[in-house]
Each structure stands twice: as C-alpha cells, then as structure tokens.
C-alpha cells in the first residue's frame, strides 16, 4: 500500500474526496503505525512516513469514508519515567470524528498483567477487543442554520440526557427512542418550546466507555462522564449506525444545544487502568504525573487521572475539539465539568490559567455560551 507524506495538520483522519490524510501527535514516540481494518476485522499496517512538530502523518489514496482504523506506537517502555509505549496495543485516534464499537474487557487492553501490575509488561494484542476509529464524510448541508445568540437574561436552559428524555415517550417511534433522532422528534421540540426553553444542555455525548466493574454487575455507564473521544458523538445514541452515520444524525438534531463536556480526565484511569488511547500515544504528555514518581498519576478529579492542560498540545486538543463542535457540529455552548481541574497551573486553581486565557481570546469559542462547573 502506497503511503505519501501527507500533512501534519489537521490532526486526525481527513478525507478529501480522493484519499485520507492521517496525523497523530506523539512527542516521545520512535515510530507510529497506522492500522486499517476491513469488515472481517483483518488488519493492514503501514508506517506513517513523516513527522513534523511531533505530529506523525501520511496520506493514503483511495482510503475513504467508513474506513476503520487505529494506531500502534513504538517507543520506550519506562514506567518509572512515565513512558508506556507498546505497539501490541491498538490505540484510538484522539481526533477521531467517529468510533465504532465498545471495549470488550480483556486483560489484553491493559498495559500490565493482572497478577503483577507493578512489574510486568503485557504484550498481548489488544486489537480484537478494541473499538475502532472511523473515517467520516466531512460534507453536510446546514442550509440556513445559524447560532441563535439568545441573550443570557432571556436564556432558559433545559438539562437532559439523550436516552432518558425519549426512552419511554409514547409519541416517538420505538426505533428512535433513546437516540439523537428521537431528541429531534417534533414531539420533543414542541414540548420544549411549550416550556419556553431556549437551549437544551445535553449530558455528555462525547464517546465514552462502559467501565468493566459496571458491566460485571450487569450495569452500564448511563451518564457518560468517562470520555475517550473528544470529537466523536457517542455511538450508542445512533439509530442509523456507527460508521460515521452517528455524526450526520447528531448534526440533524443540533439546534439550540449546549454540551456538557468532560475535558478534565479520561476513562483510562490511573496506573491500574486500561490503555485505549492517550496512555499509549504519549502518557507523559497527556496526563499529569506525580513529579517524583511518574509511574503514578495526579488525581484532581477523583477518577484516577487528570489531563495535563499545562502541555501545549493537550490545550490544542481541547481547543480544537471545542472549535470543531461549534464550527462543524453547530452547538451553541459548553458546560465544563469540573472546570477547576482545567484551571490548575502548578497545583492551585488559577482563574487566569492558560486554559481560560485561550478560551477568552479564541475568536470562535469565546462567542458561544460558556458555563464552568466549580
């Protein structure tokens, strides 16, 4: 398979009508393999041939919409330095616009063996148990849709859950209940308008994972506060499929929407958590590690880890995600879960932190409704 150099930006998978450009950030990697999967799950690996400003990139002609993919990253295995590179682990694209499937919990998706968590490296292939990133269509006709820009003093926000609002609604067809399309059903729209609601605030719709300990009890992560994909709409809320169609369905739904977003931590947890994306791409860049023992994670969230918003690329990831949801998905604002975590400079919360500085000066994000949970 012929791989051209491609471009470092935009990050992620970008289809141009002829082929797809792939780019992924890793500051400490020695090499990155792009892994392509067919409908049967068979894998083809190609090396990304170029690296520019720590972004590994390549262009593949004839790779298009619906292509499943992931990354394998080569580099040092040195937990005592915060590095956990292991090419036996398939990794999601942090910039994936769509993700297919859920994690099938198996020891292979963890970086260690269960019988020796502090002293072993697990080289089992995780690909059979991993969801896959998906190349999507960048094209959508928004017609005359525009941001309403309702003044704050006229704003009435209705906080709700994609599934919960529509699961038992008798006026919504059964196949649409609990989905993005169900939320956009005329019965829901009329109900909200009748209440005088000017904006709907959705609990998290970024792609999230159902924790193993919940599934073992026959439960699921209903609320969604365990993100793994900051650009991808959660696939289980789709009524039409997971190979990018969830993106189009959510776009059809979005009018007057504010998103509850969780940029303070991810589902990968602490040193005992799985390796699904950021840990394997560049653990020391993406997460706040304990300074004198980088094997372990600073946990300002009570969930096991905290994103390292002091790193310029992590700030870029968050800002790129916010702009994407405004410009490409037409959402009208954000409610930041545990915003204080995003405002930590060294350890203390700082209202003048780099994160809030970026928010205030950004010409796109600064113009939508912004709510910070303390």
mmCIF file of C-alpha atoms in Angstrom:
data_model
loop_
_atom_site.group_PDB
_atom_site.id
_atom_site.type_symbol
_atom_site.label_atom_id
_atom_site.label_comp_id
_atom_site.label_asym_id
_atom_site.label_seq_id
_atom_site.Cartn_x
_atom_site.Cartn_y
_atom_site.Cartn_z
ATOM 1 C CA UNK A 1 0.000 0.000 0.000
ATOM 2 C CA UNK A 2 1.461 3.325 -1.096
ATOM 3 C CA UNK A 3 1.725 5.947 1.669
ATOM 4 C CA UNK A 4 2.511 9.549 0.700
ATOM 5 C CA UNK A 5 3.981 12.084 3.155
ATOM 6 C CA UNK A 6 0.726 13.947 3.650
ATOM 7 C CA UNK A 7 0.331 16.896 6.013
ATOM 8 C CA UNK A 8 0.701 17.292 9.798
ATOM 9 C CA UNK A 9 -2.481 19.359 10.082
ATOM 10 C CA UNK A 10 -5.317 18.970 10.610
ATOM 11 C CA UNK A 11 -4.766 16.183 13.099
ATOM 12 C CA UNK A 12 -6.898 13.061 12.830
ATOM 13 C CA UNK A 13 -8.240 11.471 9.644
ATOM 14 C CA UNK A 14 -9.241 13.945 6.915
ATOM 15 C CA UNK A 15 -10.973 12.674 3.758
ATOM 16 C CA UNK A 16 -10.581 14.952 0.719
ATOM 17 C CA UNK A 17 -12.704 13.066 -1.814
ATOM 18 C CA UNK A 18 -9.762 11.081 -3.225
ATOM 19 C CA UNK A 19 -7.953 9.724 -0.171
ATOM 20 C CA UNK A 20 -7.402 10.343 3.527
ATOM 21 C CA UNK A 21 -4.678 12.192 5.412
ATOM 22 C CA UNK A 22 -3.802 10.744 8.831
ATOM 23 C CA UNK A 23 -1.929 12.665 11.525
ATOM 24 C CA UNK A 24 -1.413 11.935 15.221
ATOM 25 C CA UNK A 25 0.643 13.666 17.920
ATOM 26 C CA UNK A 26 3.329 11.927 19.975
ATOM 27 C CA UNK A 27 6.246 13.831 21.415
ATOM 28 C CA UNK A 28 8.277 10.841 22.641
ATOM 29 C CA UNK A 29 7.464 8.083 20.130
ATOM 30 C CA UNK A 30 10.060 6.411 17.901
ATOM 31 C CA UNK A 31 7.536 5.464 15.217
ATOM 32 C CA UNK A 32 3.809 5.185 14.513
ATOM 33 C CA UNK A 33 1.933 2.541 12.528
ATOM 34 C CA UNK A 34 -1.472 3.228 11.005
ATOM 35 C CA UNK A 35 -3.664 0.116 11.257
ATOM 36 C CA UNK A 36 -6.505 -0.340 8.759
ATOM 37 C CA UNK A 37 -9.295 -2.873 9.404
ATOM 38 C CA UNK A 38 -11.717 -4.435 6.925
ATOM 39 C CA UNK A 39 -15.247 -5.656 7.658
ATOM 40 C CA UNK A 40 -13.936 -9.033 8.843
ATOM 41 C CA UNK A 41 -11.531 -7.384 11.266
ATOM 42 C CA UNK A 42 -8.407 -8.240 9.259
ATOM 43 C CA UNK A 43 -5.631 -5.691 9.815
ATOM 44 C CA UNK A 44 -3.209 -3.979 7.459
ATOM 45 C CA UNK A 45 -0.373 -1.955 8.991
ATOM 46 C CA UNK A 46 1.558 0.855 7.325
ATOM 47 C CA UNK A 47 4.173 3.164 8.828
ATOM 48 C CA UNK A 48 3.397 6.858 8.884
ATOM 49 C CA UNK A 49 6.399 8.146 6.927
ATOM 50 C CA UNK A 50 6.795 11.715 8.172
ATOM 51 C CA UNK A 51 6.970 13.562 11.485
ATOM 52 C CA UNK A 52 6.531 17.339 11.741
ATOM 53 C CA UNK A 53 6.441 19.149 15.100
ATOM 54 C CA UNK A 54 5.819 15.804 16.837
ATOM 55 C CA UNK A 55 2.887 15.028 14.512
ATOM 56 C CA UNK A 56 3.267 11.714 12.657
ATOM 57 C CA UNK A 57 1.486 11.830 9.324
ATOM 58 C CA UNK A 58 0.829 10.163 5.986
ATOM 59 C CA UNK A 59 -1.653 10.262 3.099
ATOM 60 C CA UNK A 60 -3.310 7.170 1.619
ATOM 61 C CA UNK A 61 -5.021 7.464 -1.762
ATOM 62 C CA UNK A 62 -8.279 5.514 -2.165
ATOM 63 C CA UNK A 63 -8.927 5.305 1.584
ATOM 64 C CA UNK A 64 -12.333 6.816 2.202
ATOM 65 C CA UNK A 65 -15.481 7.193 4.260
ATOM 66 C CA UNK A 66 -16.257 4.345 6.646
ATOM 67 C CA UNK A 67 -12.665 3.072 6.882
ATOM 68 C CA UNK A 68 -11.946 1.609 10.326
ATOM 69 C CA UNK A 69 -8.512 2.406 11.741
ATOM 70 C CA UNK A 70 -6.284 2.805 14.798
ATOM 71 C CA UNK A 71 -2.631 3.353 15.707
ATOM 72 C CA UNK A 72 0.235 1.327 17.159
ATOM 73 C CA UNK A 73 3.009 3.426 18.656
ATOM 74 C CA UNK A 74 6.646 2.434 19.142
ATOM 75 C CA UNK A 75 8.820 3.998 21.817
ATOM 76 C CA UNK A 76 10.401 3.423 25.226
ATOM 77 C CA UNK A 77 8.759 1.253 27.870
ATOM 78 C CA UNK A 78 9.882 3.072 31.020
ATOM 79 C CA UNK A 79 7.035 3.401 33.556
ATOM 80 C CA UNK A 80 9.401 4.990 36.063
ATOM 81 C CA UNK A 81 9.746 7.875 33.572
ATOM 82 C CA UNK A 82 6.061 7.936 32.652
ATOM 83 C CA UNK A 83 6.527 6.236 29.255
ATOM 84 C CA UNK A 84 4.243 3.283 28.393
ATOM 85 C CA UNK A 85 4.808 2.732 24.665
ATOM 86 C CA UNK A 86 3.786 -0.724 23.477
ATOM 87 C CA UNK A 87 2.956 -1.453 19.809
ATOM 88 C CA UNK A 88 0.963 -4.545 20.786
ATOM 89 C CA UNK A 89 -1.791 -2.184 21.921
ATOM 90 C CA UNK A 90 -4.167 -0.755 19.321
ATOM 91 C CA UNK A 91 -4.971 2.874 20.135
ATOM 92 C CA UNK A 92 -7.899 5.076 19.239
ATOM 93 C CA UNK A 93 -7.253 8.324 17.393
ATOM 94 C CA UNK A 94 -7.692 11.244 19.855
ATOM 95 C CA UNK A 95 -9.071 13.253 16.921
ATOM 96 C CA UNK A 96 -11.393 10.519 15.592
ATOM 97 C CA UNK A 97 -14.684 12.036 14.431
ATOM 98 C CA UNK A 98 -16.468 8.686 14.857
ATOM 99 C CA UNK A 99 -15.791 5.487 16.796
ATOM 100 C CA UNK A 100 -17.312 2.068 16.156
ATOM 101 C CA UNK A 101 -17.979 -0.372 18.981
ATOM 102 C CA UNK A 102 -17.136 -0.577 22.668
ATOM 103 C CA UNK A 103 -14.273 -2.113 24.630
ATOM 104 C CA UNK A 104 -14.574 -5.871 25.141
ATOM 105 C CA UNK A 105 -12.915 -6.094 28.551
ATOM 106 C CA UNK A 106 -9.963 -8.460 28.428
ATOM 107 C CA UNK A 107 -6.541 -8.438 30.068
ATOM 108 C CA UNK A 108 -5.093 -7.600 26.634
ATOM 109 C CA UNK A 109 -6.366 -3.996 26.805
ATOM 110 C CA UNK A 110 -4.284 -3.342 29.932
ATOM 111 C CA UNK A 111 -0.573 -2.439 29.826
ATOM 112 C CA UNK A 112 0.287 -4.948 32.592
ATOM 113 C CA UNK A 113 -0.615 -8.494 33.649
ATOM 114 C CA UNK A 114 -3.208 -8.731 36.387
ATOM 115 C CA UNK A 115 -1.006 -10.984 38.524
ATOM 116 C CA UNK A 116 1.887 -8.478 38.518
ATOM 117 C CA UNK A 117 0.537 -4.936 37.955
ATOM 118 C CA UNK A 118 3.662 -3.121 39.140
ATOM 119 C CA UNK A 119 6.354 -5.218 37.490
ATOM 120 C CA UNK A 120 5.079 -6.640 34.194
ATOM 121 C CA UNK A 121 4.507 -5.543 30.597
ATOM 122 C CA UNK A 122 1.549 -7.072 28.767
ATOM 123 C CA UNK A 123 2.383 -7.757 25.101
ATOM 124 C CA UNK A 124 -0.925 -9.398 24.175
ATOM 125 C CA UNK A 125 -2.545 -7.880 21.073
ATOM 126 C CA UNK A 126 -5.471 -5.697 22.140
ATOM 127 C CA UNK A 127 -6.944 -5.117 18.660
ATOM 128 C CA UNK A 128 -9.639 -7.846 18.853
ATOM 129 C CA UNK A 129 -11.039 -6.219 21.988
ATOM 130 C CA UNK A 130 -10.862 -2.563 20.957
ATOM 131 C CA UNK A 131 -13.353 -0.214 19.300
ATOM 132 C CA UNK A 132 -12.107 1.312 16.069
ATOM 133 C CA UNK A 133 -11.783 4.895 14.861
ATOM 134 C CA UNK A 134 -13.695 5.643 11.644
ATOM 135 C CA UNK A 135 -13.061 7.997 8.703
ATOM 136 C CA UNK A 136 -16.155 10.173 8.211
ATOM 137 C CA UNK A 137 -17.638 12.307 5.475
ATOM 138 C CA UNK A 138 -16.804 15.991 6.022
ATOM 139 C CA UNK A 139 -19.780 17.062 3.927
ATOM 140 C CA UNK A 140 -23.120 18.232 5.357
ATOM 141 C CA UNK A 141 -25.662 20.784 4.141
ATOM 142 C CA UNK A 142 -26.568 23.041 7.059
ATOM 143 C CA UNK A 143 -28.913 25.142 4.937
ATOM 144 C CA UNK A 144 -29.662 28.428 6.712
ATOM 145 C CA UNK A 145 -28.836 27.180 10.224
ATOM 146 C CA UNK A 146 -27.147 29.797 12.406
ATOM 147 C CA UNK A 147 -26.377 30.337 16.087
ATOM 148 C CA UNK A 148 -29.374 31.935 17.865
ATOM 149 C CA UNK A 149 -27.215 34.027 20.249
ATOM 150 C CA UNK A 150 -30.034 34.324 22.796
ATOM 151 C CA UNK A 151 -29.083 36.964 25.403
ATOM 152 C CA UNK A 152 -28.186 35.499 28.804
ATOM 153 C CA UNK A 153 -31.069 37.262 30.565
ATOM 154 C CA UNK A 154 -33.528 35.582 28.167
ATOM 155 C CA UNK A 155 -31.901 32.145 28.334
ATOM 156 C CA UNK A 156 -33.774 29.187 29.832
ATOM 157 C CA UNK A 157 -31.649 26.015 29.790
ATOM 158 C CA UNK A 158 -33.165 22.534 29.989
ATOM 159 C CA UNK A 159 -30.576 19.953 31.094
ATOM 160 C CA UNK A 160 -31.315 16.429 29.929
ATOM 161 C CA UNK A 161 -29.957 13.090 28.712
ATOM 162 C CA UNK A 162 -30.235 11.880 25.107
ATOM 163 C CA UNK A 163 -31.579 8.489 26.169
ATOM 164 C CA UNK A 164 -33.522 9.479 29.261
ATOM 165 C CA UNK A 165 -35.650 12.175 27.644
ATOM 166 C CA UNK A 166 -37.030 9.897 24.926
ATOM 167 C CA UNK A 167 -36.752 6.289 26.134
ATOM 168 C CA UNK A 168 -40.414 5.964 27.197
ATOM 169 C CA UNK A 169 -42.051 8.725 25.166
ATOM 170 C CA UNK A 170 -45.222 7.261 23.565
ATOM 171 C CA UNK A 171 -45.237 9.703 20.644
ATOM 172 C CA UNK A 172 -41.754 8.730 19.458
ATOM 173 C CA UNK A 173 -41.329 5.603 17.268
ATOM 174 C CA UNK A 174 -39.713 2.805 19.257
ATOM 175 C CA UNK A 175 -36.693 2.607 16.932
ATOM 176 C CA UNK A 176 -35.895 6.282 17.605
ATOM 177 C CA UNK A 177 -36.255 6.274 21.379
ATOM 178 C CA UNK A 178 -33.010 6.951 23.196
ATOM 179 C CA UNK A 179 -31.272 8.337 20.104
ATOM 180 C CA UNK A 180 -30.204 11.657 18.612
ATOM 181 C CA UNK A 181 -33.060 11.363 16.110
ATOM 182 C CA UNK A 182 -35.521 10.798 18.945
ATOM 183 C CA UNK A 183 -34.377 14.008 20.609
ATOM 184 C CA UNK A 184 -35.064 15.892 17.373
ATOM 185 C CA UNK A 185 -38.570 14.417 17.024
ATOM 186 C CA UNK A 186 -41.332 17.063 16.676
ATOM 187 C CA UNK A 187 -42.988 15.812 19.882
ATOM 188 C CA UNK A 188 -39.874 16.704 21.892
ATOM 189 C CA UNK A 189 -39.330 20.004 20.101
ATOM 190 C CA UNK A 190 -42.906 21.108 20.733
ATOM 191 C CA UNK A 191 -42.720 20.036 24.370
ATOM 192 C CA UNK A 192 -39.571 22.094 24.969
ATOM 193 C CA UNK A 193 -40.942 25.110 23.103
ATOM 194 C CA UNK A 194 -44.091 24.914 25.189
ATOM 195 C CA UNK A 195 -41.981 25.240 28.339
ATOM 196 C CA UNK A 196 -40.271 28.334 26.944
ATOM 197 C CA UNK A 197 -36.887 26.589 26.755
ATOM 198 C CA UNK A 198 -34.296 28.451 24.678
ATOM 199 C CA UNK A 199 -31.425 25.921 24.894
ATOM 200 C CA UNK A 200 -31.030 22.214 25.662
ATOM 201 C CA UNK A 201 -27.952 21.203 27.667
ATOM 202 C CA UNK A 202 -27.090 17.587 26.900
ATOM 203 C CA UNK A 203 -25.269 15.428 29.393
ATOM 204 C CA UNK A 204 -22.055 14.076 27.820
ATOM 205 C CA UNK A 205 -22.299 12.955 24.194
ATOM 206 C CA UNK A 206 -18.549 12.615 23.603
ATOM 207 C CA UNK A 207 -17.707 8.953 23.011
ATOM 208 C CA UNK A 208 -17.446 7.207 26.376
ATOM 209 C CA UNK A 209 -16.727 3.707 27.647
ATOM 210 C CA UNK A 210 -18.719 1.374 29.915
ATOM 211 C CA UNK A 211 -16.461 0.507 32.853
ATOM 212 C CA UNK A 212 -15.584 -3.156 33.377
ATOM 213 C CA UNK A 213 -16.725 -3.172 37.004
ATOM 214 C CA UNK A 214 -20.167 -1.935 35.926
ATOM 215 C CA UNK A 215 -20.597 -4.499 33.173
ATOM 216 C CA UNK A 216 -19.620 -7.276 35.600
ATOM 217 C CA UNK A 217 -22.647 -6.251 37.698
ATOM 218 C CA UNK A 218 -24.958 -6.111 34.707
ATOM 219 C CA UNK A 219 -24.862 -2.296 34.743
ATOM 220 C CA UNK A 220 -23.753 0.378 32.284
ATOM 221 C CA UNK A 221 -22.292 3.884 32.382
ATOM 222 C CA UNK A 222 -25.541 5.741 31.895
ATOM 223 C CA UNK A 223 -24.319 9.300 32.500
ATOM 224 C CA UNK A 224 -21.282 9.294 30.193
ATOM 225 C CA UNK A 225 -18.692 11.081 32.352
ATOM 226 C CA UNK A 226 -15.848 8.821 31.167
ATOM 227 C CA UNK A 227 -14.822 10.267 27.825
ATOM 228 C CA UNK A 228 -12.354 8.712 25.392
ATOM 229 C CA UNK A 229 -13.186 10.626 22.160
ATOM 230 C CA UNK A 230 -13.479 14.407 22.304
ATOM 231 C CA UNK A 231 -14.551 14.778 18.665
ATOM 232 C CA UNK A 232 -16.785 11.698 18.310
ATOM 233 C CA UNK A 233 -20.519 11.618 19.146
ATOM 234 C CA UNK A 234 -21.281 8.641 21.386
ATOM 235 C CA UNK A 235 -22.106 5.797 19.000
ATOM 236 C CA UNK A 236 -24.770 4.033 21.087
ATOM 237 C CA UNK A 237 -27.099 7.042 20.744
ATOM 238 C CA UNK A 238 -27.274 6.490 16.991
ATOM 239 C CA UNK A 239 -30.349 4.991 15.346
ATOM 240 C CA UNK A 240 -28.683 4.620 11.939
ATOM 241 C CA UNK A 241 -25.256 3.008 12.502
ATOM 242 C CA UNK A 242 -21.770 3.614 13.824
ATOM 243 C CA UNK A 243 -19.591 4.026 10.721
ATOM 244 C CA UNK A 244 -19.869 7.801 10.790
ATOM 245 C CA UNK A 245 -23.643 7.930 10.416
ATOM 246 C CA UNK A 246 -23.935 8.942 14.064
ATOM 247 C CA UNK A 247 -22.195 12.193 13.105
ATOM 248 C CA UNK A 248 -24.776 13.027 10.460
ATOM 249 C CA UNK A 249 -27.641 12.062 12.805
ATOM 250 C CA UNK A 250 -26.355 14.350 15.540
ATOM 251 C CA UNK A 251 -25.976 17.181 13.030
ATOM 252 C CA UNK A 252 -29.610 16.723 12.049
ATOM 253 C CA UNK A 253 -30.522 17.037 15.743
ATOM 254 C CA UNK A 254 -28.423 20.039 16.743
ATOM 255 C CA UNK A 255 -30.450 23.204 17.202
ATOM 256 C CA UNK A 256 -30.062 25.331 20.346
ATOM 257 C CA UNK A 257 -27.778 22.779 22.006
ATOM 258 C CA UNK A 258 -25.237 23.232 24.825
ATOM 259 C CA UNK A 259 -22.927 20.291 25.590
ATOM 260 C CA UNK A 260 -21.751 19.061 28.975
ATOM 261 C CA UNK A 261 -18.069 18.351 28.248
ATOM 262 C CA UNK A 262 -15.537 16.398 30.318
ATOM 263 C CA UNK A 263 -12.019 17.547 29.451
ATOM 264 C CA UNK A 264 -10.646 17.102 32.980
ATOM 265 C CA UNK A 265 -9.999 13.328 32.856
ATOM 266 C CA UNK A 266 -10.444 10.249 30.660
ATOM 267 C CA UNK A 267 -11.673 6.687 31.094
ATOM 268 C CA UNK A 268 -8.090 5.334 31.122
ATOM 269 C CA UNK A 269 -7.885 5.903 34.888
ATOM 270 C CA UNK A 270 -4.703 5.555 36.964
ATOM 271 C CA UNK A 271 -1.736 3.160 36.670
ATOM 272 C CA UNK A 272 -4.149 0.231 37.030
ATOM 273 C CA UNK A 273 -6.423 1.408 34.210
ATOM 274 C CA UNK A 274 -6.599 0.257 30.579
ATOM 275 C CA UNK A 275 -4.566 1.507 27.599
ATOM 276 C CA UNK A 276 -7.050 2.686 24.985
ATOM 277 C CA UNK A 277 -5.674 5.915 23.534
ATOM 278 C CA UNK A 278 -3.696 8.647 25.312
ATOM 279 C CA UNK A 279 -1.626 6.372 27.582
ATOM 280 C CA UNK A 280 -0.132 4.561 24.629
ATOM 281 C CA UNK A 281 0.273 7.624 22.408
ATOM 282 C CA UNK A 282 2.234 9.732 24.904
ATOM 283 C CA UNK A 283 1.380 9.123 28.550
ATOM 284 C CA UNK A 284 3.788 11.750 29.888
ATOM 285 C CA UNK A 285 2.387 14.463 27.619
ATOM 286 C CA UNK A 286 -1.331 13.835 28.007
ATOM 287 C CA UNK A 287 -1.585 13.223 31.771
ATOM 288 C CA UNK A 288 -0.488 14.977 34.972
ATOM 289 C CA UNK A 289 2.006 12.565 36.540
ATOM 290 C CA UNK A 290 3.451 12.568 40.048
ATOM 291 C CA UNK A 291 6.636 14.630 39.724
ATOM 292 C CA UNK A 292 8.944 12.432 41.792
ATOM 293 C CA UNK A 293 7.350 9.128 40.703
ATOM 294 C CA UNK A 294 5.911 9.406 37.151
ATOM 295 C CA UNK A 295 4.600 5.830 37.237
ATOM 296 C CA UNK A 296 1.609 7.307 39.077
ATOM 297 C CA UNK A 297 -0.997 9.952 38.205
ATOM 298 C CA UNK A 298 -2.075 13.195 39.817
ATOM 299 C CA UNK A 299 -5.774 12.764 40.526
ATOM 300 C CA UNK A 300 -7.560 16.097 40.926
ATOM 301 C CA UNK A 301 -10.866 14.604 39.759
ATOM 302 C CA UNK A 302 -11.373 11.523 41.931
ATOM 303 C CA UNK A 303 -11.420 9.359 38.789
ATOM 304 C CA UNK A 304 -7.791 8.230 38.634
ATOM 305 C CA UNK A 305 -6.190 10.748 36.281
ATOM 306 C CA UNK A 306 -6.179 14.391 35.204
ATOM 307 C CA UNK A 307 -5.441 15.686 31.714
ATOM 308 C CA UNK A 308 -2.220 17.681 31.569
ATOM 309 C CA UNK A 309 -3.581 21.060 30.491
ATOM 310 C CA UNK A 310 -0.130 22.551 31.145
ATOM 311 C CA UNK A 311 1.089 20.831 27.959
ATOM 312 C CA UNK A 312 0.572 22.952 24.806
ATOM 313 C CA UNK A 313 -0.634 20.028 22.719
ATOM 314 C CA UNK A 314 -3.245 18.999 25.285
ATOM 315 C CA UNK A 315 -4.504 22.580 25.289
ATOM 316 C CA UNK A 316 -4.555 22.399 21.490
ATOM 317 C CA UNK A 317 -6.575 19.161 21.633
ATOM 318 C CA UNK A 318 -9.194 20.748 23.877
ATOM 319 C CA UNK A 319 -9.433 23.948 21.855
ATOM 320 C CA UNK A 320 -9.568 22.027 18.552
ATOM 321 C CA UNK A 321 -12.373 19.924 19.999
ATOM 322 C CA UNK A 322 -14.348 22.944 21.185
ATOM 323 C CA UNK A 323 -13.981 24.702 17.833
ATOM 324 C CA UNK A 324 -14.970 21.530 15.980
ATOM 325 C CA UNK A 325 -18.210 21.211 17.931
ATOM 326 C CA UNK A 326 -19.046 24.868 17.268
ATOM 327 C CA UNK A 327 -17.974 25.158 13.635
ATOM 328 C CA UNK A 328 -18.656 21.664 12.289
ATOM 329 C CA UNK A 329 -21.443 20.452 14.628
ATOM 330 C CA UNK A 330 -23.112 23.846 15.286
ATOM 331 C CA UNK A 331 -23.526 23.502 19.051
ATOM 332 C CA UNK A 332 -24.239 26.744 20.885
ATOM 333 C CA UNK A 333 -22.187 26.433 24.059
ATOM 334 C CA UNK A 334 -20.492 24.250 26.656
ATOM 335 C CA UNK A 335 -20.777 23.396 30.324
ATOM 336 C CA UNK A 336 -17.307 22.408 31.581
ATOM 337 C CA UNK A 337 -17.365 19.538 34.050
ATOM 338 C CA UNK A 338 -15.006 20.226 36.990
ATOM 339 C CA UNK A 339 -13.653 23.335 35.294
ATOM 340 C CA UNK A 340 -11.350 23.955 38.258
ATOM 341 C CA UNK A 341 -9.236 20.977 37.145
ATOM 342 C CA UNK A 342 -8.655 22.668 33.796
ATOM 343 C CA UNK A 343 -7.544 25.838 35.604
ATOM 344 C CA UNK A 344 -4.722 24.257 37.632
ATOM 345 C CA UNK A 345 -1.329 25.680 36.745
ATOM 346 C CA UNK A 346 1.119 24.049 39.193
ATOM 347 C CA UNK A 347 -1.343 22.774 41.779
ATOM 348 C CA UNK A 348 -3.560 25.736 42.638
ATOM 349 C CA UNK A 349 -6.648 26.771 40.694
ATOM 350 C CA UNK A 350 -5.989 29.989 38.766
ATOM 351 C CA UNK A 351 -8.764 31.906 37.019
ATOM 352 C CA UNK A 352 -6.045 33.404 34.816
ATOM 353 C CA UNK A 353 -4.710 29.992 33.774
ATOM 354 C CA UNK A 354 -3.620 29.229 30.212
ATOM 355 C CA UNK A 355 -6.857 27.316 29.578
ATOM 356 C CA UNK A 356 -9.111 30.263 30.407
ATOM 357 C CA UNK A 357 -6.764 32.648 28.595
ATOM 358 C CA UNK A 358 -7.188 30.559 25.451
ATOM 359 C CA UNK A 359 -10.964 30.425 25.869
ATOM 360 C CA UNK A 360 -11.243 34.198 26.224
ATOM 361 C CA UNK A 361 -9.060 35.072 23.230
ATOM 362 C CA UNK A 362 -10.392 32.405 20.858
ATOM 363 C CA UNK A 363 -12.497 34.082 18.143
ATOM 364 C CA UNK A 364 -14.864 31.081 17.880
ATOM 365 C CA UNK A 365 -15.220 29.595 21.355
ATOM 366 C CA UNK A 366 -15.421 32.926 23.187
ATOM 367 C CA UNK A 367 -18.591 33.793 21.261
ATOM 368 C CA UNK A 368 -20.780 30.889 22.482
ATOM 369 C CA UNK A 369 -22.352 30.257 25.882
ATOM 370 C CA UNK A 370 -19.792 29.018 28.427
ATOM 371 C CA UNK A 371 -20.644 27.574 31.851
ATOM 372 C CA UNK A 372 -17.916 26.485 34.293
ATOM 373 C CA UNK A 373 -18.753 23.957 36.994
ATOM 374 C CA UNK A 374 -16.623 24.908 40.044
#
